[in-house]
GROMACS .gro file of C-alpha atoms in nm:
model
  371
    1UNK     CA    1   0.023  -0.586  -0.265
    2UNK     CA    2  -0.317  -0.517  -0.161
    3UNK     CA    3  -0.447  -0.859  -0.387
    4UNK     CA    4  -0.142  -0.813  -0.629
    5UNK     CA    5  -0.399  -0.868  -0.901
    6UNK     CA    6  -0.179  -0.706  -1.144
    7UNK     CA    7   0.070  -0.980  -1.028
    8UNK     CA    8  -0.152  -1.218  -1.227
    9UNK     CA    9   0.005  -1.090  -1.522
   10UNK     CA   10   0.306  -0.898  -1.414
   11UNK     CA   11   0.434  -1.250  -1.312
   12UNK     CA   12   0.428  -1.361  -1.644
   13UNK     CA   13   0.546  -1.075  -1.813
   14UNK     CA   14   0.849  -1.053  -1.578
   15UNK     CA   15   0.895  -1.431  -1.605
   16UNK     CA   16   0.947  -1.396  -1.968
   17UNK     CA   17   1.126  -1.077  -1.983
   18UNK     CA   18   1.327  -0.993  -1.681
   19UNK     CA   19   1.440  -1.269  -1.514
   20UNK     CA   20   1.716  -1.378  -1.774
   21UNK     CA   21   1.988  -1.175  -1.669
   22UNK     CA   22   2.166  -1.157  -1.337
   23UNK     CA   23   1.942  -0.981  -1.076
   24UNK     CA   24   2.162  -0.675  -0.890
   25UNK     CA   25   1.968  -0.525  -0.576
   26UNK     CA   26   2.075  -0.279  -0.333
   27UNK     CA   27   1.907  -0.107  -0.082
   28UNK     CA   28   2.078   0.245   0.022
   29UNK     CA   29   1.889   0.574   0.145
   30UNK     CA   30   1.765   0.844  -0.080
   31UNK     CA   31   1.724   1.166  -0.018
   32UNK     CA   32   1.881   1.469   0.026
   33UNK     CA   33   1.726   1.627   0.357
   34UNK     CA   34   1.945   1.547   0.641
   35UNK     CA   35   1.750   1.294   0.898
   36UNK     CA   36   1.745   1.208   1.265
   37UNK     CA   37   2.026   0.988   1.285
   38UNK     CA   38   2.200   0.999   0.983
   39UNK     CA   39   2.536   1.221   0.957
   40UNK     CA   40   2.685   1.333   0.652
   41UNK     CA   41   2.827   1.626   0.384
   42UNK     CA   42   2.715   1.804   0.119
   43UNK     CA   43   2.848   1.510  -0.065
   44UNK     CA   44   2.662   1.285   0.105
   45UNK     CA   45   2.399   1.448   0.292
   46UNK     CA   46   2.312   1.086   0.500
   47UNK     CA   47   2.638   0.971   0.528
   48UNK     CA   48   2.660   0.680   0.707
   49UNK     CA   49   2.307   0.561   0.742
   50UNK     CA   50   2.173   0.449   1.097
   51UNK     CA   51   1.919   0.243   1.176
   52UNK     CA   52   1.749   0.269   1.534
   53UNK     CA   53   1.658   0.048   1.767
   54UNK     CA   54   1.524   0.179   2.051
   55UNK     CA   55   1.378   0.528   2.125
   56UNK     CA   56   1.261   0.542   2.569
   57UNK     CA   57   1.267   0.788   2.792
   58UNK     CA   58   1.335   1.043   2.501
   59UNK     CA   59   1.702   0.856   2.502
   60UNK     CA   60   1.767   0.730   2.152
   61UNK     CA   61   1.964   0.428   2.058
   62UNK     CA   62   2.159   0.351   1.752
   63UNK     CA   63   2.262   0.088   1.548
   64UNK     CA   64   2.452   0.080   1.192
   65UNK     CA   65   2.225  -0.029   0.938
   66UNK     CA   66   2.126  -0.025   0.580
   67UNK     CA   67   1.896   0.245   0.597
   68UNK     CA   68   1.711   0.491   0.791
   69UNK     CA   69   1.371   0.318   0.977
   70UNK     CA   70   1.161   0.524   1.128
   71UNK     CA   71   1.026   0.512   1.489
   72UNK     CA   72   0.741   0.753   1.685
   73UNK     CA   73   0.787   0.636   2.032
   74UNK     CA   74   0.847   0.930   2.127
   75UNK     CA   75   0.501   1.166   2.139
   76UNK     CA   76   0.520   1.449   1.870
   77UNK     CA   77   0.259   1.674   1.832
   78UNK     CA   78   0.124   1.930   1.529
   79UNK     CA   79   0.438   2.058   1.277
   80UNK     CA   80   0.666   1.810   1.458
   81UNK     CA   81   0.463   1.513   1.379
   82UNK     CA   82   0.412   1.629   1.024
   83UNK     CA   83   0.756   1.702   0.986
   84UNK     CA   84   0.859   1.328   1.097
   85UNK     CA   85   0.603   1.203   0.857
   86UNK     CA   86   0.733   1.420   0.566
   87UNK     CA   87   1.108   1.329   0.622
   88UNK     CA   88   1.030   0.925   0.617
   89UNK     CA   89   0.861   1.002   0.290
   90UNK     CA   90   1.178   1.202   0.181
   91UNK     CA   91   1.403   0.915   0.358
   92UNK     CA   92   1.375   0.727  -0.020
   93UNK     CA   93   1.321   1.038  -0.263
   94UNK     CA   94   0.929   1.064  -0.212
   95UNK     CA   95   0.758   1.146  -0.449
   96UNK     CA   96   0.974   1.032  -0.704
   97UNK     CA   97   1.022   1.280  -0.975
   98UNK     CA   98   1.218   1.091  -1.250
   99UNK     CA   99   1.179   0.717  -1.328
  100UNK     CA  100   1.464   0.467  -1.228
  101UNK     CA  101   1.309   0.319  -1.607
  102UNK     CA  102   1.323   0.438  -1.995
  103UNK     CA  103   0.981   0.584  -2.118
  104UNK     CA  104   0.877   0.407  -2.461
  105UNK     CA  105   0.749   0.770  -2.622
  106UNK     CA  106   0.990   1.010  -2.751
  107UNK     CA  107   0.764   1.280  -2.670
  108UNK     CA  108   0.803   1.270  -2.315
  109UNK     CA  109   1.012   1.556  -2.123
  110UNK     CA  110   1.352   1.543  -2.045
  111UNK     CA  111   1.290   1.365  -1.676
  112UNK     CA  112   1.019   1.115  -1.790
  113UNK     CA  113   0.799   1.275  -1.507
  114UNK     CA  114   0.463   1.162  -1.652
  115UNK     CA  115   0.630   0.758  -1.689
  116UNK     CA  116   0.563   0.769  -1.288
  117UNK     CA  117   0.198   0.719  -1.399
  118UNK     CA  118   0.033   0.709  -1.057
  119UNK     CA  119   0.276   0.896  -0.812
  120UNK     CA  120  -0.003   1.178  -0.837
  121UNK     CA  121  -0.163   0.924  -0.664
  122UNK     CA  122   0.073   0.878  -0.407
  123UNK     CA  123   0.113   1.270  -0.387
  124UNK     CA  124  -0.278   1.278  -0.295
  125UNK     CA  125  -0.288   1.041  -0.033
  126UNK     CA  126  -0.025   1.167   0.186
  127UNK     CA  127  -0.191   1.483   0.119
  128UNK     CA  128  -0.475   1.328   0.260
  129UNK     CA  129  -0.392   1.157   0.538
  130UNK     CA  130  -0.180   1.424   0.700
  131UNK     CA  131  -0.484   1.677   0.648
  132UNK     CA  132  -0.792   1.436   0.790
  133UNK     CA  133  -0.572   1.158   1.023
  134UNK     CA  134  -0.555   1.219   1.363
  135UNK     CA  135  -0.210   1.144   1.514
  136UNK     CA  136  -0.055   1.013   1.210
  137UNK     CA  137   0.251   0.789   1.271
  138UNK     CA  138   0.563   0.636   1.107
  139UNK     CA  139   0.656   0.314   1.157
  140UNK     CA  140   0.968   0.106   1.061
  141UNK     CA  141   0.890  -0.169   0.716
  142UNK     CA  142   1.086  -0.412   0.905
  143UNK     CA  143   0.970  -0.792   0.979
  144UNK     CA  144   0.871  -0.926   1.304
  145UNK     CA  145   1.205  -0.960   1.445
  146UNK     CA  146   1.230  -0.596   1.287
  147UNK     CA  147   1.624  -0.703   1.123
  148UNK     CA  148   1.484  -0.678   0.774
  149UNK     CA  149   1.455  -0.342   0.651
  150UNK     CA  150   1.136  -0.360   0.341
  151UNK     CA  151   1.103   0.007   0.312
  152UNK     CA  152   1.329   0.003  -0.032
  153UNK     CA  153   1.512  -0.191  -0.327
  154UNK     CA  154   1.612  -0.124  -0.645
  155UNK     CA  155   1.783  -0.356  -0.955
  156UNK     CA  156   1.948  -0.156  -1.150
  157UNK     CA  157   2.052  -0.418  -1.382
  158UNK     CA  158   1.660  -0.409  -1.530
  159UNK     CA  159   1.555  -0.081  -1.406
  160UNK     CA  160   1.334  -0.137  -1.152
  161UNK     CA  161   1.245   0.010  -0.780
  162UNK     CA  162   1.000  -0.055  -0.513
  163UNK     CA  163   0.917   0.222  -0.191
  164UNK     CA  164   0.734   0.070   0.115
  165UNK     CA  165   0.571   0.302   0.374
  166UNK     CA  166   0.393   0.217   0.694
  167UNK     CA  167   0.157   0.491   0.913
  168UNK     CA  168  -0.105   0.453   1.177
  169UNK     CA  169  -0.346   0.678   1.340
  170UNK     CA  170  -0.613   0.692   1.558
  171UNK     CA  171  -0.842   0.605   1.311
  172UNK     CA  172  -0.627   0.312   1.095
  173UNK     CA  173  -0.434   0.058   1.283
  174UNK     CA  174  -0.216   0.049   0.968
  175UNK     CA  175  -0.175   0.148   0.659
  176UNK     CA  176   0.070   0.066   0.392
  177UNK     CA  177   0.186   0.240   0.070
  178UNK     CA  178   0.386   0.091  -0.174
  179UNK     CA  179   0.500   0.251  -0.525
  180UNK     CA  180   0.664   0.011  -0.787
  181UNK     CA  181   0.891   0.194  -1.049
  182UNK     CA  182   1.026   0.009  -1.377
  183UNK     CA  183   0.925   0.295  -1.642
  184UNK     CA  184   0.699   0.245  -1.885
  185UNK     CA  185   0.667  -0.133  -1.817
  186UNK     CA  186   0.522  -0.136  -1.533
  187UNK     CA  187   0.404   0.096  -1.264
  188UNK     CA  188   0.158  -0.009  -0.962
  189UNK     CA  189   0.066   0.202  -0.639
  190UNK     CA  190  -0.109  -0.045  -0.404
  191UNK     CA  191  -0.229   0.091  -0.051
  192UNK     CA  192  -0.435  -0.101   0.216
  193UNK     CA  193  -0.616   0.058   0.478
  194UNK     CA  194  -0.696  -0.127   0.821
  195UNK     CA  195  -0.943   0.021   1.039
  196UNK     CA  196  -0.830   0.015   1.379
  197UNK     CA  197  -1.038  -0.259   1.589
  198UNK     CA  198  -1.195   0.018   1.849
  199UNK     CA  199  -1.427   0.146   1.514
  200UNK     CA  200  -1.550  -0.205   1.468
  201UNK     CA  201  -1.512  -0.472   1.228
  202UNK     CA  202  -1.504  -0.204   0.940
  203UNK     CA  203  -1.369  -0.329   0.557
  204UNK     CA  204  -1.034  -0.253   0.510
  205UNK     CA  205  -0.976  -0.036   0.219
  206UNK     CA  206  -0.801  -0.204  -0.051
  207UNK     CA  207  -0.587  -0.014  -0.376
  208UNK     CA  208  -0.430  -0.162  -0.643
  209UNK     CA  209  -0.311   0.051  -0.931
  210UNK     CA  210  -0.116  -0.126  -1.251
  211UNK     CA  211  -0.010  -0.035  -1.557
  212UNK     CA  212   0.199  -0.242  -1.832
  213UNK     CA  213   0.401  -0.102  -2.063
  214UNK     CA  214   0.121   0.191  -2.083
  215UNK     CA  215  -0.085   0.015  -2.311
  216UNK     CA  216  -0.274  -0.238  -2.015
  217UNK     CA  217  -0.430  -0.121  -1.751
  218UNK     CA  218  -0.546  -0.294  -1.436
  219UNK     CA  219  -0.780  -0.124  -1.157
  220UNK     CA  220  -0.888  -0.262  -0.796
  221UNK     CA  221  -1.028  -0.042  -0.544
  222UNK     CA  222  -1.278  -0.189  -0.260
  223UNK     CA  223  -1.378  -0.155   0.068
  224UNK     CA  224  -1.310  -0.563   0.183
  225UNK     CA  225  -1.525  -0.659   0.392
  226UNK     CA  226  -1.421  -0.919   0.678
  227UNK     CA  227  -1.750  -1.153   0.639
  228UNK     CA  228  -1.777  -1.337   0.382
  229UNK     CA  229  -2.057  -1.221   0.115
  230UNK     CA  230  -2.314  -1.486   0.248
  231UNK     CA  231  -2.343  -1.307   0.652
  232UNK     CA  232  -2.605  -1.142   0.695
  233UNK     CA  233  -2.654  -0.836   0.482
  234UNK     CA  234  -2.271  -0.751   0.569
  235UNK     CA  235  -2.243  -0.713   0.151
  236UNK     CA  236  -2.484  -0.449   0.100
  237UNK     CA  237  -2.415  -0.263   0.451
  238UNK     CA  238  -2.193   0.002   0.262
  239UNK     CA  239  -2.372   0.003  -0.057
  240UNK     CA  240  -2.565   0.304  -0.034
  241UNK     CA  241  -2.254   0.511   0.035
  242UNK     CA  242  -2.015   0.312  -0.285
  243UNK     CA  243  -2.298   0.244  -0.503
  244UNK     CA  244  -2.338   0.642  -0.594
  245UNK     CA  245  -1.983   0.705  -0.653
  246UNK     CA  246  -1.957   0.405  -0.872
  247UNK     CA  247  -2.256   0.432  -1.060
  248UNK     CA  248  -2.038   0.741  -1.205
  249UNK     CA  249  -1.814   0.551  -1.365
  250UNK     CA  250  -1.911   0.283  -1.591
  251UNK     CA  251  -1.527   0.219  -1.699
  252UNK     CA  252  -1.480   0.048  -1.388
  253UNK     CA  253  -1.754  -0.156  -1.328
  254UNK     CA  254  -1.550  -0.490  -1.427
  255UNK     CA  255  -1.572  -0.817  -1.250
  256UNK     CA  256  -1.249  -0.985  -1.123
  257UNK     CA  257  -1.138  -1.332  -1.235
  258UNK     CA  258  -1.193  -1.642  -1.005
  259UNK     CA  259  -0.825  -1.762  -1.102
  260UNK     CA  260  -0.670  -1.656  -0.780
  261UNK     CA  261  -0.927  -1.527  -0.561
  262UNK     CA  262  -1.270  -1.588  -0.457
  263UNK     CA  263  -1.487  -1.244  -0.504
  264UNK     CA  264  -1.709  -1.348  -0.243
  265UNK     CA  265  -1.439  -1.354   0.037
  266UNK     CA  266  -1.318  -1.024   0.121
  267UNK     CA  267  -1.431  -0.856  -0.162
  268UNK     CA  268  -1.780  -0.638  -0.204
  269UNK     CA  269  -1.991  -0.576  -0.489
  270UNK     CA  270  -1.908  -0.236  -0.538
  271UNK     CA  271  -1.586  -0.302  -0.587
  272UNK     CA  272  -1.390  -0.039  -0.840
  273UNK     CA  273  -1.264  -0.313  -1.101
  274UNK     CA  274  -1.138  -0.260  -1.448
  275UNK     CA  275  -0.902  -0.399  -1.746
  276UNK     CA  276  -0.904  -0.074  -2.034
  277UNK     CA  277  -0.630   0.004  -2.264
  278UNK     CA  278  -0.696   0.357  -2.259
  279UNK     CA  279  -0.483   0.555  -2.031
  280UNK     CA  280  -0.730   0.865  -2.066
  281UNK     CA  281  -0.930   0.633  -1.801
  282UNK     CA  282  -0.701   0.676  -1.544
  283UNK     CA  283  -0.681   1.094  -1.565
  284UNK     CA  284  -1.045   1.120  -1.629
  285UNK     CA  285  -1.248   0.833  -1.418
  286UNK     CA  286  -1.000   0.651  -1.164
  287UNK     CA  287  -0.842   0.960  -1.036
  288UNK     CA  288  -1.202   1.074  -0.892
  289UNK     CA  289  -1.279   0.770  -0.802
  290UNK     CA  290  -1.001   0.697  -0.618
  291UNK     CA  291  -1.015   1.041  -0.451
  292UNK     CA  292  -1.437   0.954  -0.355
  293UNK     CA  293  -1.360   0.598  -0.224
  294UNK     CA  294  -1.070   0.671   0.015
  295UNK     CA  295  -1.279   0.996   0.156
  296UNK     CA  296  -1.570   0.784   0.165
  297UNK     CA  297  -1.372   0.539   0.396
  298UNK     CA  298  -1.239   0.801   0.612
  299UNK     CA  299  -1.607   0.952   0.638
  300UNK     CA  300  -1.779   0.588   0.727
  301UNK     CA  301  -1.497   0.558   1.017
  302UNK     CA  302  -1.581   0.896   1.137
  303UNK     CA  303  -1.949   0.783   1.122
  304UNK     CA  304  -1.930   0.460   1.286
  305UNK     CA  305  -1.711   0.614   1.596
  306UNK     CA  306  -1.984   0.671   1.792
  307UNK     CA  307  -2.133   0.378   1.703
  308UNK     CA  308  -1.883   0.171   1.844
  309UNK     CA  309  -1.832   0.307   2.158
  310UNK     CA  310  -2.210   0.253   2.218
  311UNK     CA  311  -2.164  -0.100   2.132
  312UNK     CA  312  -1.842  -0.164   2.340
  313UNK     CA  313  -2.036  -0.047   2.613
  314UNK     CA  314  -2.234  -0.345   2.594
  315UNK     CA  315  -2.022  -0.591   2.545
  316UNK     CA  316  -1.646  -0.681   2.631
  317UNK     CA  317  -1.393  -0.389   2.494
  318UNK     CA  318  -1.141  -0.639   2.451
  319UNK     CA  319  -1.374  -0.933   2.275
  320UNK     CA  320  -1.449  -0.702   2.027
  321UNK     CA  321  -1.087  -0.584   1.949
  322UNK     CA  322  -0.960  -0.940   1.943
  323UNK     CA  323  -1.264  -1.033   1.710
  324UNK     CA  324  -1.169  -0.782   1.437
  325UNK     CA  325  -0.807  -0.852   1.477
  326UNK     CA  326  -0.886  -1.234   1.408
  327UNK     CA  327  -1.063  -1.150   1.113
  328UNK     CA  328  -0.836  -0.880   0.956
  329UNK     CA  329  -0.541  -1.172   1.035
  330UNK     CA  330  -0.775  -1.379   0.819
  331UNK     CA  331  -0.746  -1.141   0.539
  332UNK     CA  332  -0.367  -1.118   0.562
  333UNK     CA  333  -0.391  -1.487   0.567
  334UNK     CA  334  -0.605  -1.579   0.237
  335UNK     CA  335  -0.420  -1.272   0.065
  336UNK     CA  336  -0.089  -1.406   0.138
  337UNK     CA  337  -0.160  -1.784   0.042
  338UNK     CA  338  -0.305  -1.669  -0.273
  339UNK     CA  339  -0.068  -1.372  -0.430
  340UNK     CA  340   0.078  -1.443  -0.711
  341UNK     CA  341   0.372  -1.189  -0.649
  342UNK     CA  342   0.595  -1.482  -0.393
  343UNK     CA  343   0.652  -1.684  -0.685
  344UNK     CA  344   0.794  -1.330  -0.891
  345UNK     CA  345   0.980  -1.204  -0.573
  346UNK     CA  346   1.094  -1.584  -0.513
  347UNK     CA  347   1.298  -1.537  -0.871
  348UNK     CA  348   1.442  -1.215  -0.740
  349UNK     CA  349   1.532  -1.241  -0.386
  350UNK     CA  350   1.544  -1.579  -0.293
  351UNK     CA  351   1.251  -1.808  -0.154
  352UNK     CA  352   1.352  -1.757   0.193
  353UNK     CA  353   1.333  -1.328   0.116
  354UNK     CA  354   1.059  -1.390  -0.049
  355UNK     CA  355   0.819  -1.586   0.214
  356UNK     CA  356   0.964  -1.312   0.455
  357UNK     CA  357   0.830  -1.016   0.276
  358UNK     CA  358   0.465  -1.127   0.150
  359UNK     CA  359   0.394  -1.293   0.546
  360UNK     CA  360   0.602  -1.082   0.741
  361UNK     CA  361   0.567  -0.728   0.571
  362UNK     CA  362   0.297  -0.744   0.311
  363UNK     CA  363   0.014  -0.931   0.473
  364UNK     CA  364   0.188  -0.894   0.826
  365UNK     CA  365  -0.072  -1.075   1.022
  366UNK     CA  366  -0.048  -1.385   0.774
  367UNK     CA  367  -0.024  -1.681   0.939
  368UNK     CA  368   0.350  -1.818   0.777
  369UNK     CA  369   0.269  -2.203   0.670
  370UNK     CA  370   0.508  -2.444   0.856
  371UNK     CA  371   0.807  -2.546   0.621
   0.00000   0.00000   0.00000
């Protein structure tokens, strides 16, 4: 996910405790709002669910499929845009309301709402983004050939479901949003945010939520930067705008572990980090944190626009863009060699899945070693 930190130890949890018994996955649409081109009944309200190919001209072309992916080739502006952005997040039951998992305390309600720890989370950020994003698209979780559909899978068998999204806008080339249901044992929400390359060579914002079996908590959110901490002063550029917010906080003023990444590549020093057993951390510190950082990110693009295109005008438009490109490619790249979720997703889908989904769809600029 965004480092897959919490992969660290969700490997070896799942290792030990859910990969014993025969792995069952499907992948099916859920939701009951009808969607562009999907058919059904009340029964079935998506029928038969299509996947498209092809949208030109304002001509749309079908294919059957698995599920639904979503495509805005076609220019929609104000409610229709939002609307298209609102029925992808429906497409798979967004925002879940039930867990596909058991809750561990008997004084939950009835539909286990609070076991979906940080779907308020979730909630907030698509609030977000369809409030202060400009142009905010859909696009398909598919992988480069786009004939592998990412954007959902559930196993059934141990209770256990993952949702994928994927937006741009004028201000984020992408960004990717990806909840991970299995009740009380674990729930994650990991986001990363990638400037787009006309704003600069701007950190990519980097969240990664986890929570194990509600009594282990892990925390990661950072702006990355795409220098390494050594270049000059690049690590202290943002500082006085992060150091503020997380001088607030001094639950989640952790340092990372070396074991699987290097915190002086692509991370900064006012990083959001924490390990706390205390859940009352995550209603009372990380959810205002969260909220300041990913505001704060939006604000320093907004800031640096103008910036940028005073630059540009000095140098070559498209030097720059291939620049930041390069280096957010090297992010994908070091995240993708180094997270510790292949080997977990290896056990569940296959190798071949597997090596697929963390190059193709995860870090999606990763460079794929050579087999």
């Amino acid at each position: 996910m965004m480092r897959n930190v919490f992969l660290v130890v969700a490997a070896v949890i799942y290792a030990t405790t859910h990969f014993s018994s025969v792995v069952a996955w499907t992948t099916s649409c859920h939701t009951t709002l009808p969607t562009r081109g999907c058919t059904g009944n009340n029964n079935n309200p998506l029928g038969d669910c299509w996947k498209e190919h092809a949208i030109s001209s304002g001509t749309t072309t079908m294919g059957r499929g698995s599920t639904c992916l979503w495509s805005t080739s076609v220019p929609l502006l104000g409610q229709d845009l939002r609307s298209h952005v609102d029925a992808a997040e429906a497409q798979h039951g967004m925002p879940w309301r039930t867990s596909i998992g058991s809750s561990l305390s008997e004084n939950r309600n009835e539909n286990n709402d609070d076991t979906l720890l940080y779907m308020p989370f979730w909630e907030w950020q698509m609030d977000f983004m369809k409030e202060n994003l400009t142009n905010l698209k859909v696009h398909p979780c598919s992988d480069h050939a786009g004939t592998a559909d990412f954007s959902y899978h559930s196993n059934h068998v141990k209770k256990a479901q993952i949702v994928n999204l994927y937006f741009s806008s004028d201000e984020y080339r992408k960004i990717r949003m990806t909840y991970y249901d299995a009740g009380d044992a674990c729930q994650v929400f990991n986001s990363l945010w990638y400037p787009d390359p006309a704003h600069g060579d701007l950190p990519v914002l980097g969240i990664d939520l986890l929570s194990f079996h509600r009594k282990r908590f892990l925390t990661v959110v950072d702006f990355q930067p795409l220098h390494d901490e050594q270049e000059s002063n690049h690590a202290t550029t943002y500082t006085n705008v992060l150091n503020p917010i997380k001088h607030e906080y001094d639950t989640l003023k952790g340092r990372m572990s070396s074991k699987f990444y290097d915190e002086t590549q692509f991370f900064s020093q006012e990083m959001l980090f924490a390990r706390f057993e205390a859940e009352e951390i995550v209603h009372n510190d990380l959810v205002p944190a969260f909220r300041q950082y990913v505001t704060a990110h939006v604000n320093m693009l907004r800031d640096h626009s103008h910036t940028a295109k005073e630059v540009s005008s000095s140098i070559n438009d498209e030097t720059q863009r291939n620049f930041v490109l390069d280096r957010q490619a090297a992010y994908d790249t070091y995240s993708a060699e180094r997270d510790p979720a292949t080997g977990m997703f290896a056990s569940m889908f296959g190798k071949e899945w597997a090596d697929d989904f963390v190059y193709e769809f995860l870090f999606s600029m990763s460079k794929k070693p050579n087999k």
